[in-house]
Amino acid sequence: MPNIIILGTQWGDEGKGKIVDLLTENADCIIRYQGGHNAGHTLVVGQEKFVLHLIPAGILHPDKTCVIGNGIALDPQALMEEIDNLEKRGIEVGQNLKISEACHLILPYHRAIDKESEELKGTRRIGTTGRGIGPAYVDKMARIGIRTGDLAHPKIFREKLSKNLQEMNYLMEKLFKSHGFDLETLYREVMTLGERILPFVTDTSQFLWEQNRKGSSLLFEGAQGTLLDIDHGTYPFVTSSNATAGGALTGSGVGPTLIDQVLGVTKAYTTRVGSGPLPTELTGSEGEYLREKGQEYGATTGRPRRCGWFDAVCVRYSARINGLSGLILTKIDVLDKLDSIRICTGYRIGSRTVEEFPRHVEDVEAAQPIYEDVPGWQQPTRGAKRWEDLPKEAQAYVQKIEEYAGVPVIMISTGSERSETITIQNPFPASA
Ligand code: IMP
């Protein structure tokens, strides 16, 4: 059975949750490998809507195993809240969830530092979700992070916490002129949560290795998107993890030769939350139209998403960085009523014309999109289930995207329900 990475090709919010939920039917293990509860994956099942932040979208399927890999920054409180909420709604979370012992913990001081350092950045603020993601990864890289496995060793945990608090409280009090954190209170709080978390904690890399040897299919669920990747995104306006394909490997402890496909989820237009350049952004009524039609409000923070035309430069770049084998196009129905649609095929930067996504954020900030206009279809596509059901202009739009990205579109999502999907090529051949 194939092992597949699903990730975002734009700035996140491409609709990965629905796709992962749909493909989960054919997979055995669903793995989150980077980011944390900054992500918000919305799933609609019948009349019910679920928003997941940390737990893989596969959790709605009781016979699948969900894995939180070592690349995740894990907030113990957010995790327990999510588990409690799911259980309240009748979704069982027990042996079907496994958490790596090497996840770095997001602790309350990370959240506080995230907010304070954003304030300090002034007009160059990143517009983070305020969840403490960046500061937790800073500790990881500074080699002072505290990991889920440490929760099993109260003495070690306490020593690390005590040492870190000296530094964090200095920052909080002296630089940010705010209040610090009390060791005893924090220790008790986290250990209490830790007792509930420890039963889920295991060596997930080993677990996935064994599952793979048994012939199980692994589905890697990316969060955020390629242009928010710490290395390949619009740095510094990015998140603090590798949202690109490489992150699935380092963030789960699974080797590259085990991966069969890398699928990129792409919205039929572009959105972004937070600060940073968005070359095809529509600030007027057209942007407002896309936002309202597409209900483009952040699943985690509720912030309105910035909206713009489809940017083929960005998706072609994603295809290269991730080695995409297929694209999954979402929200095409949002464009149904438009008489004309624009695709950005290149940028003008000063006197230069470029077709490759620029490395430097200043160039992306200066980029003026070059558009190709294509006719709209002005017919409903919502709920379409077969390629033949799409109007010919919509088919032509999909084909243009394939052409510019250089990658085939293998699925098209035409609504939020599982059934509202066109499958051109099932990535799980056995069940095709
Ligand atoms: P952080 O991940 O909270 O540090 O935020 C860094 C940047 O990534 C901000 O621009 C956020 O809006 C953006 N971001 C983080 N998570 C998501 C997501 O799940 N979808 C879209 N944008 C996100």
Short mmCIF file of C-alpha atoms and ligand atoms in Angstrom, two decimals:
data_model
loop_
_atom_site.label_atom_id
_atom_site.label_comp_id
_atom_site.label_asym_id
_atom_site.label_seq_id
_atom_site.Cartn_x
_atom_site.Cartn_y
_atom_site.Cartn_z
CA MET A 1 0.00 0.00 0.00
CA PRO A 2 1.37 3.40 -0.90
CA ASN A 3 2.78 5.94 1.52
CA ILE A 4 1.65 9.43 0.57
CA ILE A 5 2.49 12.96 1.69
CA ILE A 6 -0.30 15.54 1.41
CA LEU A 7 0.77 19.14 1.79
CA GLY A 8 -0.23 22.70 0.99
CA THR A 9 1.20 24.38 -2.11
CA GLN A 10 0.30 27.95 -1.19
CA TRP A 11 0.12 29.86 2.13
CA GLY A 12 -1.90 27.23 3.99
CA ASP A 13 -5.68 26.86 4.20
CA GLU A 14 -5.84 25.02 0.88
CA GLY A 15 -8.43 22.57 2.20
CA LYS A 16 -6.02 19.80 3.22
CA GLY A 17 -8.29 18.63 6.05
CA LYS A 18 -11.08 17.48 3.78
CA ILE A 19 -8.66 15.74 1.42
CA VAL A 20 -6.83 13.93 4.20
CA ASP A 21 -10.14 12.88 5.74
CA LEU A 22 -11.26 11.56 2.35
CA LEU A 23 -8.06 9.65 1.59
CA THR A 24 -7.91 8.27 5.12
CA GLU A 25 -10.45 5.68 4.07
CA ASN A 26 -7.63 3.91 2.17
CA ALA A 27 -4.78 4.55 4.61
CA ASP A 28 -3.91 2.91 7.92
CA CYS A 29 -1.90 5.57 9.75
CA ILE A 30 -2.31 9.32 9.45
CA ILE A 31 0.66 11.37 10.60
CA ARG A 32 1.00 15.06 11.47
CA TYR A 33 4.68 15.97 11.26
CA GLN A 34 5.22 19.72 11.67
CA GLY A 35 3.67 22.83 13.13
CA GLY A 36 1.31 22.65 16.04
CA HIS A 37 -2.11 23.96 16.99
CA ASN A 38 -1.53 26.99 14.74
CA ALA A 39 -3.12 24.77 12.06
CA GLY A 40 -6.86 24.50 11.66
CA HIS A 41 -8.23 21.68 9.56
CA THR A 42 -11.96 21.88 8.94
CA LEU A 43 -13.91 18.71 8.17
CA VAL A 44 -17.58 18.42 7.33
CA VAL A 45 -19.20 15.05 7.87
CA GLY A 46 -22.93 15.04 7.16
CA GLN A 47 -24.41 17.84 9.26
CA GLU A 48 -21.40 17.98 11.57
CA LYS A 49 -18.40 20.28 11.33
CA PHE A 50 -15.12 19.44 13.08
CA VAL A 51 -12.14 21.78 13.36
CA LEU A 52 -8.92 19.98 14.28
CA HIS A 53 -5.75 21.79 15.23
CA LEU A 54 -3.27 19.20 16.42
CA ILE A 55 -4.77 15.77 16.00
CA PRO A 56 -4.61 14.30 12.47
CA ALA A 57 -7.80 14.46 10.41
CA GLY A 58 -7.89 10.64 10.43
CA ILE A 59 -9.23 10.64 13.99
CA LEU A 60 -12.81 10.63 12.70
CA HIS A 61 -12.23 7.10 11.38
CA PRO A 62 -12.19 4.78 14.43
CA ASP A 63 -10.17 2.00 12.79
CA LYS A 64 -7.18 4.18 11.84
CA THR A 65 -4.14 5.12 13.87
CA CYS A 66 -3.26 8.80 14.18
CA VAL A 67 0.30 9.80 14.88
CA ILE A 68 1.70 13.09 16.15
CA GLY A 69 5.30 12.95 14.93
CA ASN A 70 8.44 14.31 16.54
CA GLY A 71 8.37 17.41 14.30
CA ILE A 72 5.27 18.74 16.02
CA ALA A 73 5.42 21.49 18.62
CA LEU A 74 2.90 20.22 21.13
CA ASP A 75 0.94 22.36 23.56
CA PRO A 76 -0.22 19.95 26.30
CA GLN A 77 -3.20 22.09 27.21
CA ALA A 78 -4.37 22.50 23.61
CA LEU A 79 -3.98 18.77 23.03
CA MET A 80 -6.09 17.81 26.04
CA GLU A 81 -8.76 20.35 25.12
CA GLU A 82 -8.93 18.90 21.63
CA ILE A 83 -9.17 15.34 22.93
CA ASP A 84 -11.88 16.34 25.45
CA ASN A 85 -13.87 18.10 22.73
CA LEU A 86 -13.68 15.12 20.40
CA GLU A 87 -14.71 12.71 23.15
CA LYS A 88 -17.65 14.94 24.08
CA ARG A 89 -18.81 14.52 20.49
CA GLY A 90 -18.50 10.75 20.63
CA ILE A 91 -15.12 10.37 18.89
CA GLU A 92 -12.95 7.92 20.78
CA VAL A 93 -9.33 8.92 21.40
CA GLY A 94 -7.31 6.12 22.96
CA GLN A 95 -4.98 3.56 21.41
CA ASN A 96 -5.79 5.14 18.03
CA LEU A 97 -3.57 8.12 18.92
CA LYS A 98 0.20 7.88 19.29
CA ILE A 99 2.44 10.81 20.18
CA SER A 100 6.19 10.90 19.65
CA GLU A 101 8.34 11.08 22.74
CA ALA A 102 10.46 13.67 20.91
CA CYS A 103 7.80 16.36 20.34
CA HIS A 104 8.88 19.68 21.77
CA LEU A 105 6.44 21.12 24.26
CA ILE A 106 4.86 24.53 23.88
CA LEU A 107 4.65 25.93 27.39
CA PRO A 108 2.85 29.08 28.59
CA TYR A 109 6.03 31.16 28.41
CA HIS A 110 6.30 30.38 24.68
CA ARG A 111 2.83 31.82 24.13
CA ALA A 112 3.72 34.92 26.16
CA ILE A 113 6.99 35.47 24.28
CA ASP A 114 5.22 34.96 20.91
CA LYS A 115 2.80 37.78 21.73
CA GLU A 116 5.39 40.13 23.23
CA SER A 117 7.92 39.71 20.42
CA GLU A 118 5.24 40.36 17.82
CA GLU A 119 4.47 43.66 19.58
CA LEU A 120 8.15 44.53 19.53
CA LYS A 121 8.40 43.94 15.76
CA GLY A 122 5.95 46.77 15.08
CA THR A 123 5.18 47.16 11.37
CA ARG A 124 7.36 44.13 10.46
CA ARG A 125 5.31 41.81 12.64
CA ILE A 126 4.64 38.38 11.19
CA GLY A 127 1.01 38.17 12.22
CA THR A 128 1.52 34.86 14.02
CA THR A 129 -1.34 32.87 15.43
CA GLY A 130 -0.04 33.71 18.91
CA ARG A 131 0.14 30.03 19.84
CA GLY A 132 3.80 30.06 20.91
CA ILE A 133 4.95 28.06 17.89
CA GLY A 134 8.01 30.16 16.98
CA PRO A 135 9.44 30.41 20.52
CA ALA A 136 9.00 26.65 21.08
CA TYR A 137 10.98 25.90 17.90
CA VAL A 138 13.57 28.49 18.98
CA ASP A 139 14.14 26.43 22.14
CA LYS A 140 14.34 23.25 20.05
CA MET A 141 17.09 24.73 17.89
CA ALA A 142 18.80 26.32 20.90
CA ARG A 143 18.85 22.80 22.37
CA ILE A 144 17.04 23.79 25.52
CA GLY A 145 13.63 22.45 24.51
CA ILE A 146 11.58 20.20 26.77
CA ARG A 147 10.11 17.16 25.06
CA THR A 148 7.08 14.94 25.64
CA GLY A 149 9.40 12.13 26.76
CA ASP A 150 10.66 14.37 29.59
CA LEU A 151 7.20 14.24 31.15
CA ALA A 152 7.97 10.67 32.20
CA HIS A 153 10.93 11.87 34.26
CA PRO A 154 9.68 14.45 36.77
CA LYS A 155 13.14 15.25 38.15
CA ILE A 156 14.66 15.90 34.73
CA PHE A 157 11.59 17.82 33.64
CA ARG A 158 11.75 20.03 36.72
CA GLU A 159 15.46 20.74 36.26
CA LYS A 160 15.00 21.72 32.63
CA LEU A 161 12.00 23.88 33.43
CA SER A 162 13.83 25.62 36.25
CA LYS A 163 16.82 26.39 34.03
CA ASN A 164 14.65 27.64 31.17
CA LEU A 165 12.57 29.82 33.45
CA GLN A 166 15.67 31.73 34.53
CA GLU A 167 16.15 32.78 30.93
CA MET A 168 12.47 33.18 30.02
CA ASN A 169 11.63 35.21 33.11
CA TYR A 170 14.59 37.48 32.45
CA LEU A 171 13.25 38.11 28.95
CA MET A 172 9.70 38.60 30.16
CA GLU A 173 10.59 40.97 32.94
CA LYS A 174 13.58 42.90 31.61
CA LEU A 175 12.95 43.05 27.86
CA PHE A 176 9.18 42.84 27.64
CA LYS A 177 8.48 44.55 30.98
CA SER A 178 5.88 41.92 31.76
CA HIS A 179 5.51 39.28 34.45
CA GLY A 180 7.47 36.05 34.69
CA PHE A 181 6.29 32.50 35.51
CA ASP A 182 6.39 30.68 38.83
CA LEU A 183 8.30 27.39 38.70
CA GLU A 184 6.10 25.48 41.18
CA THR A 185 2.82 26.51 39.59
CA LEU A 186 4.00 25.75 36.08
CA TYR A 187 5.58 22.45 37.10
CA ARG A 188 2.35 21.23 38.73
CA GLU A 189 0.20 22.42 35.82
CA VAL A 190 2.28 20.68 33.17
CA MET A 191 2.79 17.47 35.17
CA THR A 192 -0.98 17.19 35.69
CA LEU A 193 -1.51 17.44 31.94
CA GLY A 194 1.49 15.17 31.44
CA GLU A 195 -0.17 12.33 33.34
CA ARG A 196 -2.97 12.35 30.79
CA ILE A 197 -0.62 12.66 27.82
CA LEU A 198 1.93 9.98 28.74
CA PRO A 199 -0.27 6.99 27.84
CA PHE A 200 -0.20 8.20 24.23
CA VAL A 201 3.57 8.74 24.14
CA THR A 202 5.75 6.24 22.33
CA ASP A 203 8.56 5.86 19.78
CA THR A 204 6.45 6.77 16.76
CA SER A 205 9.29 6.41 14.26
CA GLN A 206 9.68 2.76 15.29
CA PHE A 207 5.91 2.31 15.23
CA LEU A 208 5.68 3.66 11.67
CA TRP A 209 8.59 1.48 10.56
CA GLU A 210 6.82 -1.60 11.88
CA GLN A 211 3.53 -0.55 10.33
CA ASN A 212 5.22 -0.08 6.97
CA ARG A 213 6.81 -3.51 7.19
CA LYS A 214 3.39 -5.00 7.84
CA GLY A 215 2.17 -3.41 4.61
CA SER A 216 0.17 -0.58 6.18
CA SER A 217 -0.33 2.60 4.23
CA LEU A 218 0.98 5.83 5.74
CA LEU A 219 -0.66 9.16 4.98
CA PHE A 220 1.33 12.23 6.01
CA GLU A 221 -0.82 15.27 6.71
CA GLY A 222 0.99 18.57 6.19
CA ALA A 223 -0.03 21.75 7.94
CA GLN A 224 0.36 25.35 6.71
CA GLY A 225 1.80 25.54 3.19
CA THR A 226 4.96 25.65 1.09
CA LEU A 227 5.18 29.45 1.10
CA LEU A 228 5.04 29.42 4.91
CA ASP A 229 7.95 26.96 5.13
CA ILE A 230 10.81 28.22 7.30
CA ASP A 231 13.41 27.50 4.56
CA HIS A 232 11.48 27.82 1.32
CA GLY A 233 8.71 30.28 2.17
CA THR A 234 8.53 34.06 2.12
CA TYR A 235 11.00 34.36 5.01
CA PRO A 236 10.69 35.98 7.52
CA PHE A 237 6.90 35.96 7.00
CA VAL A 238 6.67 32.23 7.53
CA THR A 239 5.94 29.71 10.23
CA SER A 240 8.77 28.08 12.15
CA SER A 241 8.70 24.57 10.71
CA ASN A 242 9.25 22.77 7.41
CA ALA A 243 5.84 22.62 5.80
CA THR A 244 7.42 21.18 2.63
CA ALA A 245 7.85 17.49 1.81
CA GLY A 246 11.20 17.14 3.61
CA GLY A 247 9.46 18.03 6.87
CA ALA A 248 7.35 14.88 6.60
CA LEU A 249 10.51 12.80 6.83
CA THR A 250 12.43 14.63 9.53
CA GLY A 251 9.21 15.28 11.42
CA SER A 252 8.22 11.62 11.57
CA GLY A 253 11.45 9.63 11.45
CA VAL A 254 10.49 7.91 8.20
CA GLY A 255 13.05 7.66 5.40
CA PRO A 256 12.59 9.10 1.88
CA THR A 257 12.64 5.76 0.06
CA LEU A 258 9.42 4.79 1.80
CA ILE A 259 7.45 7.60 0.15
CA ASP A 260 5.51 6.78 -3.02
CA GLN A 261 3.74 10.03 -3.78
CA VAL A 262 3.75 13.68 -2.79
CA LEU A 263 0.42 15.38 -3.44
CA GLY A 264 -0.03 19.13 -3.31
CA VAL A 265 -3.36 20.63 -2.31
CA THR A 266 -4.04 23.84 -4.21
CA LYS A 267 -6.92 26.24 -3.89
CA ALA A 268 -8.38 27.44 -7.21
CA TYR A 269 -7.42 30.97 -6.11
CA THR A 270 -4.96 32.19 -3.45
CA THR A 271 -5.32 33.16 0.20
CA ARG A 272 -3.02 34.16 3.02
CA VAL A 273 -3.51 35.03 6.71
CA GLY A 274 -1.08 37.23 8.58
CA SER A 275 1.52 39.59 7.16
CA GLY A 276 3.90 39.18 4.24
CA PRO A 277 3.69 39.53 0.48
CA LEU A 278 0.85 38.12 -1.60
CA PRO A 279 1.50 39.19 -5.20
CA THR A 280 -1.99 38.44 -6.58
CA GLU A 281 -3.85 39.99 -3.63
CA LEU A 282 -7.15 41.68 -4.46
CA THR A 283 -7.79 44.41 -1.94
CA GLY A 284 -11.08 45.72 -3.37
CA SER A 285 -14.49 44.22 -4.00
CA GLU A 286 -13.12 41.25 -5.97
CA GLY A 287 -11.12 40.13 -2.93
CA GLU A 288 -14.15 40.66 -0.73
CA TYR A 289 -16.21 38.55 -3.15
CA LEU A 290 -13.76 35.62 -2.94
CA ARG A 291 -13.61 35.93 0.87
CA GLU A 292 -17.38 35.81 1.25
CA LYS A 293 -18.00 33.12 -1.37
CA GLY A 294 -15.16 30.97 -0.06
CA GLN A 295 -15.84 31.74 3.60
CA GLU A 296 -12.21 32.68 3.94
CA TYR A 297 -11.83 33.20 7.66
CA GLY A 298 -9.06 31.50 9.67
CA ALA A 299 -10.09 28.20 11.28
CA THR A 300 -7.75 28.88 14.21
CA THR A 301 -7.92 32.62 14.81
CA GLY A 302 -11.05 33.63 12.86
CA ARG A 303 -9.02 36.31 11.06
CA PRO A 304 -10.25 37.28 7.57
CA ARG A 305 -7.96 35.74 4.96
CA ARG A 306 -6.43 37.94 2.29
CA CYS A 307 -7.62 36.71 -1.12
CA GLY A 308 -6.24 36.89 -4.66
CA TRP A 309 -6.14 35.22 -8.05
CA PHE A 310 -4.48 31.85 -8.65
CA ASP A 311 -0.72 32.28 -8.70
CA ALA A 312 0.86 29.74 -11.04
CA VAL A 313 4.38 31.01 -10.21
CA CYS A 314 3.85 30.02 -6.60
CA VAL A 315 2.35 26.60 -7.38
CA ARG A 316 5.03 25.79 -9.97
CA TYR A 317 7.61 26.61 -7.30
CA SER A 318 5.81 24.31 -4.86
CA ALA A 319 5.83 21.54 -7.45
CA ARG A 320 9.62 21.86 -7.65
CA ILE A 321 10.41 22.22 -3.96
CA ASN A 322 8.19 19.30 -2.99
CA GLY A 323 8.73 17.08 -6.04
CA LEU A 324 4.96 16.90 -6.43
CA SER A 325 3.53 13.90 -8.22
CA GLY A 326 -0.01 15.27 -8.34
CA LEU A 327 -2.18 18.27 -7.52
CA ILE A 328 -5.52 18.26 -5.75
CA LEU A 329 -7.53 21.33 -6.64
CA THR A 330 -10.01 22.67 -4.10
CA LYS A 331 -12.79 25.26 -3.96
CA ILE A 332 -13.25 25.55 -7.71
CA ASP A 333 -16.95 26.16 -7.05
CA VAL A 334 -16.09 29.52 -5.43
CA LEU A 335 -15.30 30.82 -8.94
CA ASP A 336 -18.61 29.62 -10.44
CA LYS A 337 -20.24 33.01 -10.97
CA LEU A 338 -17.27 34.94 -12.38
CA ASP A 339 -17.38 35.88 -16.07
CA SER A 340 -13.60 36.14 -16.32
CA ILE A 341 -10.82 34.65 -14.20
CA ARG A 342 -7.16 35.61 -13.95
CA ILE A 343 -4.13 33.33 -13.62
CA CYS A 344 -0.81 34.86 -12.65
CA THR A 345 1.84 33.42 -14.96
CA GLY A 346 4.87 35.56 -14.05
CA TYR A 347 5.97 38.67 -12.16
CA ARG A 348 7.38 41.98 -13.22
CA ILE A 349 9.96 43.12 -10.68
CA GLY A 350 11.25 46.56 -11.63
CA SER A 351 12.48 46.15 -15.21
CA ARG A 352 12.78 42.34 -14.94
CA THR A 353 10.21 39.70 -15.84
CA VAL A 354 10.47 36.46 -13.88
CA GLU A 355 8.68 33.13 -14.06
CA GLU A 356 10.35 31.59 -11.01
CA PHE A 357 9.32 32.41 -7.47
CA PRO A 358 11.90 34.86 -6.06
CA ARG A 359 14.11 33.85 -3.13
CA HIS A 360 14.12 37.25 -1.43
CA VAL A 361 11.04 38.57 0.26
CA GLU A 362 11.81 42.09 -0.99
CA ASP A 363 11.47 40.82 -4.58
CA VAL A 364 8.17 39.12 -3.76
CA GLU A 365 7.00 42.35 -2.15
CA ALA A 366 7.89 44.28 -5.31
CA ALA A 367 6.41 41.67 -7.69
CA GLN A 368 3.65 42.88 -10.03
CA PRO A 369 1.65 39.93 -11.36
CA ILE A 370 1.44 39.25 -15.07
CA TYR A 371 -1.96 37.77 -15.82
CA GLU A 372 -3.54 35.56 -18.39
CA ASP A 373 -7.31 36.06 -18.50
CA VAL A 374 -9.50 33.03 -19.06
CA PRO A 375 -13.28 32.88 -19.47
CA GLY A 376 -15.39 31.93 -16.45
CA TRP A 377 -18.05 29.20 -16.70
CA GLN A 378 -20.94 30.92 -14.90
CA GLN A 379 -22.56 27.61 -14.11
CA PRO A 380 -22.65 25.72 -10.83
CA THR A 381 -19.90 23.16 -10.26
CA ARG A 382 -20.72 22.63 -6.59
CA GLY A 383 -21.08 18.97 -5.79
CA ALA A 384 -19.84 17.80 -9.23
CA LYS A 385 -18.54 14.23 -8.99
CA ARG A 386 -17.28 13.53 -12.51
CA TRP A 387 -14.89 15.35 -14.82
CA GLU A 388 -17.60 15.32 -17.52
CA ASP A 389 -19.90 17.25 -15.15
CA LEU A 390 -17.61 20.28 -15.25
CA PRO A 391 -18.40 22.98 -17.83
CA LYS A 392 -15.78 23.11 -20.59
CA GLU A 393 -14.45 26.47 -19.35
CA ALA A 394 -13.87 24.95 -15.90
CA GLN A 395 -12.10 21.99 -17.49
CA ALA A 396 -9.94 24.43 -19.45
CA TYR A 397 -9.12 26.30 -16.22
CA VAL A 398 -7.98 23.07 -14.56
CA GLN A 399 -5.91 22.17 -17.61
CA LYS A 400 -4.24 25.60 -17.57
CA ILE A 401 -3.28 25.06 -13.93
CA GLU A 402 -1.81 21.66 -14.80
CA GLU A 403 0.10 23.16 -17.68
CA TYR A 404 1.58 26.03 -15.68
CA ALA A 405 2.38 23.88 -12.66
CA GLY A 406 3.73 21.01 -14.76
CA VAL A 407 1.89 18.51 -12.57
CA PRO A 408 -1.38 16.63 -13.27
CA VAL A 409 -4.50 17.48 -11.29
CA ILE A 410 -5.66 14.14 -9.91
CA MET A 411 -8.61 15.24 -7.78
CA ILE A 412 -10.92 18.25 -7.67
CA SER A 413 -12.91 19.23 -4.62
CA THR A 414 -16.26 20.82 -5.48
CA GLY A 415 -17.64 21.34 -1.98
CA SER A 416 -16.88 20.69 1.68
CA GLU A 417 -18.61 17.28 1.89
CA ARG A 418 -16.61 14.10 1.31
CA SER A 419 -18.86 13.18 -1.62
CA GLU A 420 -18.35 16.52 -3.38
CA THR A 421 -15.16 15.40 -5.11
CA ILE A 422 -14.06 14.48 -8.62
CA THR A 423 -11.44 11.72 -8.61
CA ILE A 424 -9.50 11.67 -11.84
CA GLN A 425 -6.81 9.34 -10.60
CA ASN A 426 -7.10 7.63 -7.22
CA PRO A 427 -3.76 7.84 -5.42
CA PHE A 428 -4.56 4.47 -3.82
CA PRO A 429 -4.61 2.26 -6.92
CA ALA A 430 -5.92 -0.82 -5.15
CA SER A 431 -9.17 0.93 -4.35
CA ALA A 432 -9.52 2.83 -7.61
P1 IMP B 1 2.84 30.99 13.54
O1 IMP B 1 2.88 29.69 12.85
O2 IMP B 1 1.75 31.12 14.55
O3 IMP B 1 4.18 31.40 14.10
O4 IMP B 1 2.50 32.12 12.43
C1 IMP B 1 3.41 32.43 11.38
C2 IMP B 1 2.67 32.73 10.09
O5 IMP B 1 2.07 31.54 9.59
C3 IMP B 1 1.51 33.72 10.24
O6 IMP B 1 1.42 34.49 9.06
C4 IMP B 1 0.30 32.84 10.37
O7 IMP B 1 -0.88 33.50 9.96
C5 IMP B 1 0.67 31.72 9.42
N1 IMP B 1 0.01 30.46 9.74
C6 IMP B 1 0.30 29.60 10.76
N2 IMP B 1 -0.50 28.53 10.73
C7 IMP B 1 -1.31 28.69 9.66
C8 IMP B 1 -2.33 27.88 9.07
O8 IMP B 1 -2.66 26.79 9.52
N3 IMP B 1 -2.92 28.39 7.95
C9 IMP B 1 -2.55 29.57 7.41
N4 IMP B 1 -1.60 30.36 7.91
C10 IMP B 1 -0.98 29.92 9.03
#
